[in-house]
Short mmCIF file of C-alpha atoms in Angstrom, two decimals:
data_model
loop_
_atom_site.label_atom_id
_atom_site.label_comp_id
_atom_site.label_asym_id
_atom_site.label_seq_id
_atom_site.Cartn_x
_atom_site.Cartn_y
_atom_site.Cartn_z
CA MET K 1 23.64 -10.84 24.00
CA SER K 2 23.85 -12.98 20.86
CA PHE K 3 27.07 -14.53 19.61
CA ARG K 4 27.21 -12.09 16.70
CA GLY K 5 26.81 -9.15 19.05
CA PHE K 6 29.58 -10.55 21.22
CA GLN K 7 31.88 -10.73 18.18
CA LYS K 8 31.15 -7.09 17.31
CA SER K 9 31.92 -6.06 20.88
CA VAL K 10 35.28 -7.78 20.69
CA VAL K 11 36.09 -6.07 17.37
CA ARG K 12 35.09 -2.66 18.75
CA ALA K 13 36.96 -3.08 22.02
CA PRO K 14 40.27 -1.45 20.92
CA GLN K 15 38.59 1.63 19.49
CA THR K 16 36.31 1.84 22.52
CA PHE K 17 39.36 1.79 24.77
CA LYS K 18 40.99 4.60 22.75
CA SER K 19 37.81 6.68 22.86
CA ARG K 20 37.49 6.20 26.61
CA PHE K 21 40.99 7.50 27.26
CA ASN K 22 40.94 10.08 24.42
CA ILE K 23 43.68 8.40 22.40
CA GLY K 24 44.00 8.88 18.67
CA GLU K 25 41.70 10.67 16.26
CA GLN K 26 38.00 10.89 17.18
CA THR K 27 34.98 12.33 15.38
CA LYS K 28 33.18 14.99 17.42
CA ASP K 29 30.01 17.00 16.76
CA ALA K 30 29.32 19.88 19.15
CA VAL K 31 25.58 20.04 18.38
CA TYR K 32 25.10 16.32 18.90
CA SER K 33 27.22 16.36 22.05
CA ASP K 34 25.03 19.07 23.55
CA SER K 35 21.86 17.19 22.62
CA GLU K 36 23.28 13.98 24.09
CA ARG K 37 24.15 15.76 27.34
CA ARG K 38 20.65 17.23 27.63
CA PHE K 39 19.09 13.85 26.91
CA GLN K 40 21.18 12.19 29.60
CA GLU K 41 20.09 14.85 32.10
CA LEU K 42 16.47 14.30 31.12
CA GLU K 43 16.88 10.55 31.48
CA THR K 44 18.46 10.98 34.91
CA GLU K 45 15.65 13.23 36.13
CA THR K 46 13.04 10.85 34.74
CA LYS K 47 14.58 7.88 36.52
CA LYS K 48 14.74 9.91 39.72
CA LEU K 49 11.07 10.81 39.37
CA HIS K 50 10.25 7.16 38.70
CA ASP K 51 12.12 6.03 41.81
CA GLU K 52 10.45 8.64 44.00
CA SER K 53 7.04 7.76 42.58
CA LYS K 54 7.69 4.08 43.18
CA LYS K 55 8.60 4.79 46.80
CA TYR K 56 5.42 6.82 47.20
CA PHE K 57 3.23 4.14 45.63
CA ASP K 58 4.88 1.43 47.72
CA ALA K 59 4.11 3.40 50.86
CA ILE K 60 0.52 3.98 49.75
CA ASN K 61 0.08 0.33 48.86
CA GLY K 62 1.49 -0.68 52.22
CA MET K 63 -0.97 1.61 53.97
CA LEU K 64 -3.83 0.21 51.90
CA ASN K 65 -2.78 -3.35 52.67
CA HIS K 66 -2.61 -2.43 56.33
CA GLN K 67 -6.11 -1.01 56.13
CA ILE K 68 -7.29 -4.15 54.37
CA GLU K 69 -6.17 -6.15 57.40
CA PHE K 70 -8.16 -3.79 59.59
CA SER K 71 -11.16 -4.29 57.33
CA LYS K 72 -10.85 -8.07 57.64
CA ALA K 73 -10.65 -7.77 61.42
CA MET K 74 -13.78 -5.59 61.49
CA THR K 75 -15.64 -8.14 59.36
CA GLU K 76 -14.54 -10.95 61.70
CA ARG K 77 -15.68 -8.90 64.69
CA ASP K 78 -19.15 -8.56 63.15
CA HIS K 79 -19.34 -12.33 62.66
CA LYS K 80 -18.31 -12.96 66.27
CA ARG K 81 -20.90 -10.47 67.48
CA ILE K 82 -23.65 -12.33 65.61
CA ASP K 83 -22.48 -15.67 67.08
CA TYR K 84 -22.34 -14.13 70.53
CA ASP K 85 -25.90 -12.81 70.29
CA ARG K 86 -27.14 -16.12 68.87
CA HIS K 87 -25.63 -18.29 71.62
CA ARG K 88 -26.71 -15.87 74.33
CA THR K 89 -30.31 -15.95 73.10
CA THR K 90 -30.29 -19.78 73.05
CA LEU K 91 -28.86 -19.93 76.58
CA LYS K 92 -31.43 -17.49 77.93
CA LYS K 93 -34.26 -19.46 76.35
CA LEU K 94 -33.10 -22.69 78.01
CA GLN K 95 -32.54 -20.99 81.35
CA ASP K 96 -36.04 -19.52 81.37
CA LYS K 97 -37.59 -22.96 80.80
CA LYS K 98 -39.20 -24.12 84.10
CA GLU K 99 -39.30 -27.85 83.58
CA ARG K 100 -36.22 -29.18 81.82
CA SER K 101 -35.69 -32.74 80.73
CA ALA K 102 -32.37 -34.57 80.50
CA LYS K 103 -32.10 -33.51 76.89
CA ASP K 104 -32.71 -29.90 77.86
CA GLU K 105 -30.03 -30.12 80.55
CA LYS K 106 -27.56 -31.42 78.00
CA ALA K 107 -28.48 -28.63 75.58
CA LEU K 108 -28.16 -26.09 78.42
CA TRP K 109 -24.67 -27.30 79.26
CA LYS K 110 -23.65 -27.11 75.60
CA ALA K 111 -25.18 -23.62 75.21
CA GLU K 112 -23.25 -22.36 78.22
CA GLY K 113 -19.98 -23.55 76.70
CA ASP K 114 -20.76 -22.03 73.29
CA THR K 115 -21.78 -18.76 74.89
CA GLU K 116 -18.57 -18.55 76.90
CA THR K 117 -16.44 -19.25 73.81
CA ALA K 118 -18.36 -16.72 71.69
CA THR K 119 -18.03 -14.13 74.45
CA GLN K 120 -14.26 -14.53 74.61
CA GLU K 121 -13.83 -14.33 70.83
CA PHE K 122 -16.10 -11.30 70.50
CA ASN K 123 -14.41 -9.46 73.34
CA TYR K 124 -10.99 -10.18 71.82
CA PHE K 125 -11.77 -8.64 68.43
CA ASN K 126 -13.84 -5.86 69.95
CA ASP K 127 -11.12 -4.78 72.39
CA LEU K 128 -8.42 -5.13 69.74
CA LEU K 129 -10.17 -2.83 67.28
CA LYS K 130 -11.07 -0.29 69.94
CA GLU K 131 -7.43 -0.11 70.91
CA GLU K 132 -5.79 -0.17 67.46
CA LEU K 133 -8.13 2.03 65.40
CA PRO K 134 -7.37 5.24 67.33
CA LYS K 135 -3.65 4.58 66.76
CA LEU K 136 -4.29 4.18 63.03
CA PHE K 137 -6.23 7.43 62.94
CA ALA K 138 -3.42 9.25 64.73
CA LEU K 139 -0.78 7.92 62.34
CA GLU K 140 -2.81 8.80 59.25
CA ARG K 141 -3.46 12.26 60.63
CA GLU K 142 0.25 12.76 61.18
CA PHE K 143 0.90 11.71 57.58
CA ILE K 144 -1.95 13.50 55.78
CA GLN K 145 -1.86 16.81 57.64
CA PRO K 146 1.78 17.63 56.72
CA LEU K 147 1.03 16.55 53.16
CA PHE K 148 -1.82 19.02 52.88
CA GLN K 149 0.31 21.71 54.47
CA SER K 150 2.98 21.12 51.83
CA PHE K 151 0.38 21.43 49.08
CA TYR K 152 -0.94 24.60 50.68
CA TYR K 153 2.46 26.28 50.78
CA MET K 154 3.24 25.17 47.23
CA GLN K 155 0.05 26.81 45.96
CA LEU K 156 0.74 29.86 48.11
CA ASN K 157 4.17 30.29 46.52
CA VAL K 158 2.71 29.94 43.03
CA PHE K 159 0.00 32.52 43.68
CA TYR K 160 2.46 34.86 45.38
CA THR K 161 4.77 34.68 42.37
CA LEU K 162 1.88 35.36 40.00
CA HIS K 163 0.79 38.30 42.12
CA GLU K 164 4.27 39.80 42.07
CA LYS K 165 4.53 39.39 38.29
CA MET K 166 1.11 40.94 37.74
CA GLN K 167 1.98 43.88 39.97
CA SER K 168 4.92 44.64 37.70
CA CYS K 169 2.50 44.77 34.74
CA ASP K 170 0.59 47.74 36.22
CA ILE K 171 0.72 50.39 33.48
CA GLY K 172 -1.64 52.86 35.11
CA TYR K 173 -4.44 52.32 32.61
CA PHE K 174 -6.16 49.67 34.71
CA ASP K 175 -7.15 50.15 38.33
CA LEU K 176 -6.36 46.78 39.91
CA THR K 177 -7.98 47.78 43.21
CA ARG K 178 -11.49 48.10 41.75
CA ASP K 179 -13.95 45.31 41.14
CA ILE K 180 -13.54 43.84 37.66
CA GLU K 181 -17.20 44.29 36.69
CA GLU K 182 -17.34 47.84 38.03
CA ALA K 183 -14.15 48.78 36.18
CA PHE K 184 -15.50 47.27 32.96
CA HIS K 185 -18.72 49.29 33.08
CA ALA K 186 -16.77 52.45 33.90
CA LYS K 187 -14.46 51.96 30.90
CA ARG K 188 -17.31 51.09 28.58
CA GLY K 189 -19.38 54.16 29.40
CA ASP K 190 -22.41 54.72 27.17
CA ILE K 191 -20.97 52.93 24.13
CA GLN K 192 -23.72 50.32 24.22
CA GLU K 193 -26.48 52.97 24.27
CA GLN K 194 -24.87 54.83 21.38
CA ALA K 195 -24.53 51.64 19.36
CA GLU K 196 -28.14 50.64 20.02
CA ALA K 197 -29.31 54.09 18.94
CA LEU K 198 -27.92 53.61 15.41
CA SER K 199 -30.60 53.00 12.82
CA ILE K 200 -28.53 50.39 11.01
CA VAL K 201 -28.34 48.33 14.21
CA LYS K 202 -32.12 48.45 14.57
CA PHE K 203 -32.47 47.42 10.93
CA LYS K 204 -30.17 44.46 11.43
CA THR K 205 -31.86 43.30 14.62
CA THR K 206 -35.49 43.75 13.59
CA GLY K 207 -35.06 42.31 10.11
CA GLN K 208 -37.53 44.78 8.57
CA ARG K 209 -37.36 45.87 4.94
CA ARG K 210 -35.22 48.93 4.30
CA PRO K 211 -37.33 51.94 3.28
CA PRO K 212 -36.69 53.32 -0.23
CA LYS K 213 -34.59 56.42 -0.57
CA TYR K 214 -37.20 58.20 -2.70
CA GLY K 215 -40.87 57.79 -1.84
CA ARG K 216 -43.53 57.35 -4.51
CA PRO K 217 -47.27 58.06 -4.11
CA ALA K 218 -49.75 55.36 -5.07
CA LEU K 219 -52.42 56.05 -7.68
CA GLU K 220 -55.81 54.42 -7.57
CA GLY K 221 -57.41 52.94 -10.63
CA PRO K 222 -55.89 51.72 -13.88
CA ARG K 223 -53.70 53.93 -16.00
CA THR K 224 -54.42 54.42 -19.65
CA GLN K 225 -51.68 56.74 -20.77
CA GLY K 226 -47.98 56.81 -19.91
CA LEU K 227 -46.41 56.21 -16.53
CA LEU K 228 -45.73 59.11 -14.23
CA THR K 229 -42.34 58.89 -12.53
CA ALA K 230 -41.63 60.34 -9.12
CA GLY K 231 -38.20 61.87 -8.59
CA PRO K 232 -36.57 63.11 -5.41
CA SER K 233 -38.41 66.00 -3.75
CA SER K 234 -36.38 68.99 -2.68
CA SER K 235 -38.76 69.76 0.17
CA SER K 236 -38.76 66.25 1.69
CA PRO K 237 -35.39 64.55 1.21
CA SER K 238 -35.83 62.23 4.17
CA VAL K 239 -37.24 58.71 4.10
CA PRO K 240 -41.08 58.53 4.07
CA THR K 241 -42.55 58.24 7.55
CA THR K 242 -44.87 55.36 6.66
CA SER K 243 -43.34 51.93 7.13
CA LYS K 244 -45.85 50.36 4.73
CA PRO K 245 -44.37 49.65 1.25
CA LEU K 246 -45.84 51.77 -1.55
CA ALA K 247 -47.73 50.01 -4.28
CA ARG K 248 -46.57 50.28 -7.87
CA ILE K 249 -48.22 53.07 -9.79
CA GLY K 250 -50.94 51.92 -12.10
CA TYR K 251 -52.03 48.60 -10.59
CA THR K 252 -52.21 46.54 -7.42
CA PRO K 253 -50.82 42.97 -7.75
CA THR K 254 -52.93 40.08 -6.57
CA GLY K 255 -50.02 38.75 -4.48
CA GLN K 256 -49.77 42.04 -2.63
CA ALA K 257 -53.49 42.13 -1.99
CA SER K 258 -53.41 38.66 -0.47
CA ALA K 259 -50.34 39.45 1.65
CA ASP K 260 -51.75 42.76 3.02
CA SER K 261 -55.38 41.69 3.34
CA GLU K 262 -55.53 42.83 6.96
CA SER K 263 -53.83 46.23 6.40
CA GLN K 264 -55.48 49.31 4.93
CA PRO K 265 -54.51 50.45 1.39
CA PRO K 266 -52.42 53.61 1.01
CA PRO K 267 -54.31 56.90 0.72
CA PRO K 268 -55.39 57.87 -2.81
CA TYR K 269 -53.39 60.41 -4.74
CA SER K 270 -54.79 62.84 -7.27
CA PRO K 271 -52.95 62.96 -10.63
CA GLY K 272 -53.32 66.72 -10.65
CA SER K 273 -51.53 67.22 -7.35
CA PRO K 274 -49.02 70.07 -7.56
CA GLY K 275 -46.52 68.13 -5.45
CA LEU K 276 -46.34 65.26 -7.95
CA GLN K 277 -46.20 67.66 -10.91
CA ALA K 278 -43.32 69.52 -9.27
CA MET K 279 -41.45 66.26 -8.68
CA ALA K 280 -42.03 65.16 -12.28
CA ALA K 281 -40.85 68.54 -13.60
CA ALA K 282 -37.80 68.54 -11.34
CA LYS K 283 -36.81 65.02 -12.35
CA GLY K 284 -36.85 65.69 -16.09
CA LYS K 285 -36.19 62.05 -16.99
CA PRO K 286 -37.34 60.38 -20.23
CA PRO K 287 -40.72 58.63 -20.05
CA PRO K 288 -40.66 55.06 -18.78
CA PRO K 289 -41.54 52.10 -21.00
CA LYS K 290 -45.10 51.11 -21.78
CA PRO K 291 -46.91 49.91 -18.62
CA LYS K 292 -48.20 46.40 -18.31
CA PRO K 293 -51.92 45.57 -18.55
CA SER K 294 -53.96 46.05 -15.40
CA ARG K 295 -54.67 42.32 -15.05
CA PHE K 296 -51.96 39.68 -15.09
CA SER K 297 -50.97 36.58 -13.15
CA ALA K 298 -50.08 36.97 -9.46
CA VAL K 299 -46.59 35.53 -9.85
CA PRO K 300 -45.27 36.20 -13.38
CA VAL K 301 -42.31 34.11 -14.42
CA ALA K 302 -39.77 36.45 -16.01
CA GLU K 303 -36.01 36.61 -16.33
CA THR K 304 -35.62 40.39 -16.67
CA VAL K 305 -37.33 43.48 -15.29
CA THR K 306 -37.29 47.14 -16.35
CA ALA K 307 -36.48 49.90 -13.86
CA LEU K 308 -39.30 52.43 -13.36
CA TYR K 309 -37.31 54.76 -11.09
CA ASP K 310 -33.78 55.71 -10.27
CA TYR K 311 -32.33 53.89 -7.27
CA ASP K 312 -29.02 54.62 -5.56
CA ALA K 313 -27.47 51.98 -3.31
CA GLN K 314 -28.13 52.80 0.36
CA ALA K 315 -26.06 49.99 1.90
CA GLU K 316 -23.41 47.50 0.94
CA GLY K 317 -24.85 44.82 -1.30
CA ASP K 318 -27.49 47.05 -2.96
CA LEU K 319 -27.76 47.38 -6.74
CA SER K 320 -27.92 50.90 -8.24
CA PHE K 321 -29.79 51.54 -11.51
CA ARG K 322 -31.48 54.25 -13.56
CA THR K 323 -34.89 54.51 -15.14
CA GLY K 324 -35.22 52.22 -18.11
CA ASP K 325 -32.35 49.87 -17.20
CA VAL K 326 -33.02 46.19 -17.85
CA ILE K 327 -32.07 44.10 -14.80
CA GLU K 328 -31.51 40.38 -14.90
CA ILE K 329 -33.37 38.60 -12.08
CA ILE K 330 -31.34 36.23 -9.91
CA THR K 331 -33.86 35.55 -7.14
CA ARG K 332 -37.25 37.06 -6.46
CA THR K 333 -40.34 36.55 -4.32
CA LYS K 334 -44.05 36.65 -5.02
CA ASN K 335 -44.41 39.96 -3.18
CA GLU K 336 -43.12 42.96 -5.12
CA ASN K 337 -42.78 44.97 -1.90
CA GLU K 338 -39.85 42.81 -0.81
CA TRP K 339 -36.21 42.93 -1.84
CA TRP K 340 -35.12 41.03 -4.95
CA THR K 341 -31.67 40.06 -6.17
CA GLY K 342 -30.61 41.05 -9.67
CA LYS K 343 -27.63 41.65 -11.93
CA LEU K 344 -26.84 44.75 -14.00
CA ASN K 345 -23.68 45.51 -15.98
CA GLY K 346 -21.90 42.57 -14.36
CA LYS K 347 -22.72 43.72 -10.81
CA GLN K 348 -25.05 41.72 -8.57
CA GLY K 349 -27.03 43.14 -5.66
CA GLN K 350 -30.40 43.65 -3.99
CA PHE K 351 -33.06 46.17 -4.99
CA PRO K 352 -36.71 46.93 -4.06
CA GLY K 353 -39.19 44.97 -6.14
CA ASN K 354 -41.64 47.85 -6.48
CA TYR K 355 -39.02 49.96 -8.30
CA VAL K 356 -39.15 47.74 -11.37
CA GLN K 357 -41.62 46.36 -13.87
CA THR K 358 -41.49 42.85 -15.23
CA SER K 359 -40.64 42.68 -18.90
CA SER K 360 -43.28 41.36 -21.27
#
């Protein structure tokens, strides 16, 4: 403590004495007092945990140090064994020599002494380890086995408590005696089959182009007068059975011809067919704008297109329009049989490219 701190302690001593014996007026805060009490309890438990952990680590370190001494003894035993084998081999070599000189006799006497010393040292370490190691194993087994038993019973109590709590959560809806996978399949039923049978799911997974709501027949050859519109047929309200996109009436774009070079063209349609006349009469819409020339570039660059047919949105994100509406192009592809993105009356959406005609 510094001298200044000592001075402050002396100045505070009278008030500290009064506070200790509850004399005079004192400032108290119930919330802070409770927090201080809880902190002191936490500090006490932490110190207790630290002391217990220190005792445990000291015991473990002592055991490790004890094992290190055993390891050193085992290493020394290996060295003595090598010396013992070396001296014994030298002695045997000199003993097997038939004619020995004075120098050989001196070496033989020295080898006998070294062999005897090496034998005593090796036997000492060998017998010591053979006697002490089983005792070490017994002591460690007596220490580790109860430790594992304690861990086992601790985990058993935890799992038993969890089991009891989960049993109280049985509401009758779940059968806890059945296998989890079997119960899941039983609860699910045929929901997956019903979901996979939906056409919208097949559309989403296959990624194919959505068929138009109203089919239109394709006409062969160039048109010279007007543009015949095809309205919804009362006799066939369903989607056309062919999955091949219909070509625009009056011409066949070069881009489409290159894209469908391997597929066959749609069947020809006679202008005098009663089915088409009936559809045109039933529609009763004003004539479409003037058709484009029969020959034009494969990918015309245009900002707007004119609707040739009525189209009602079939899914979320589609753009509805009527014949003659001018649609602003947002994004488009070279193939008119694909879906384009446009904007009409402030609403943006997708629409089939073969329902419109590029503006001149």
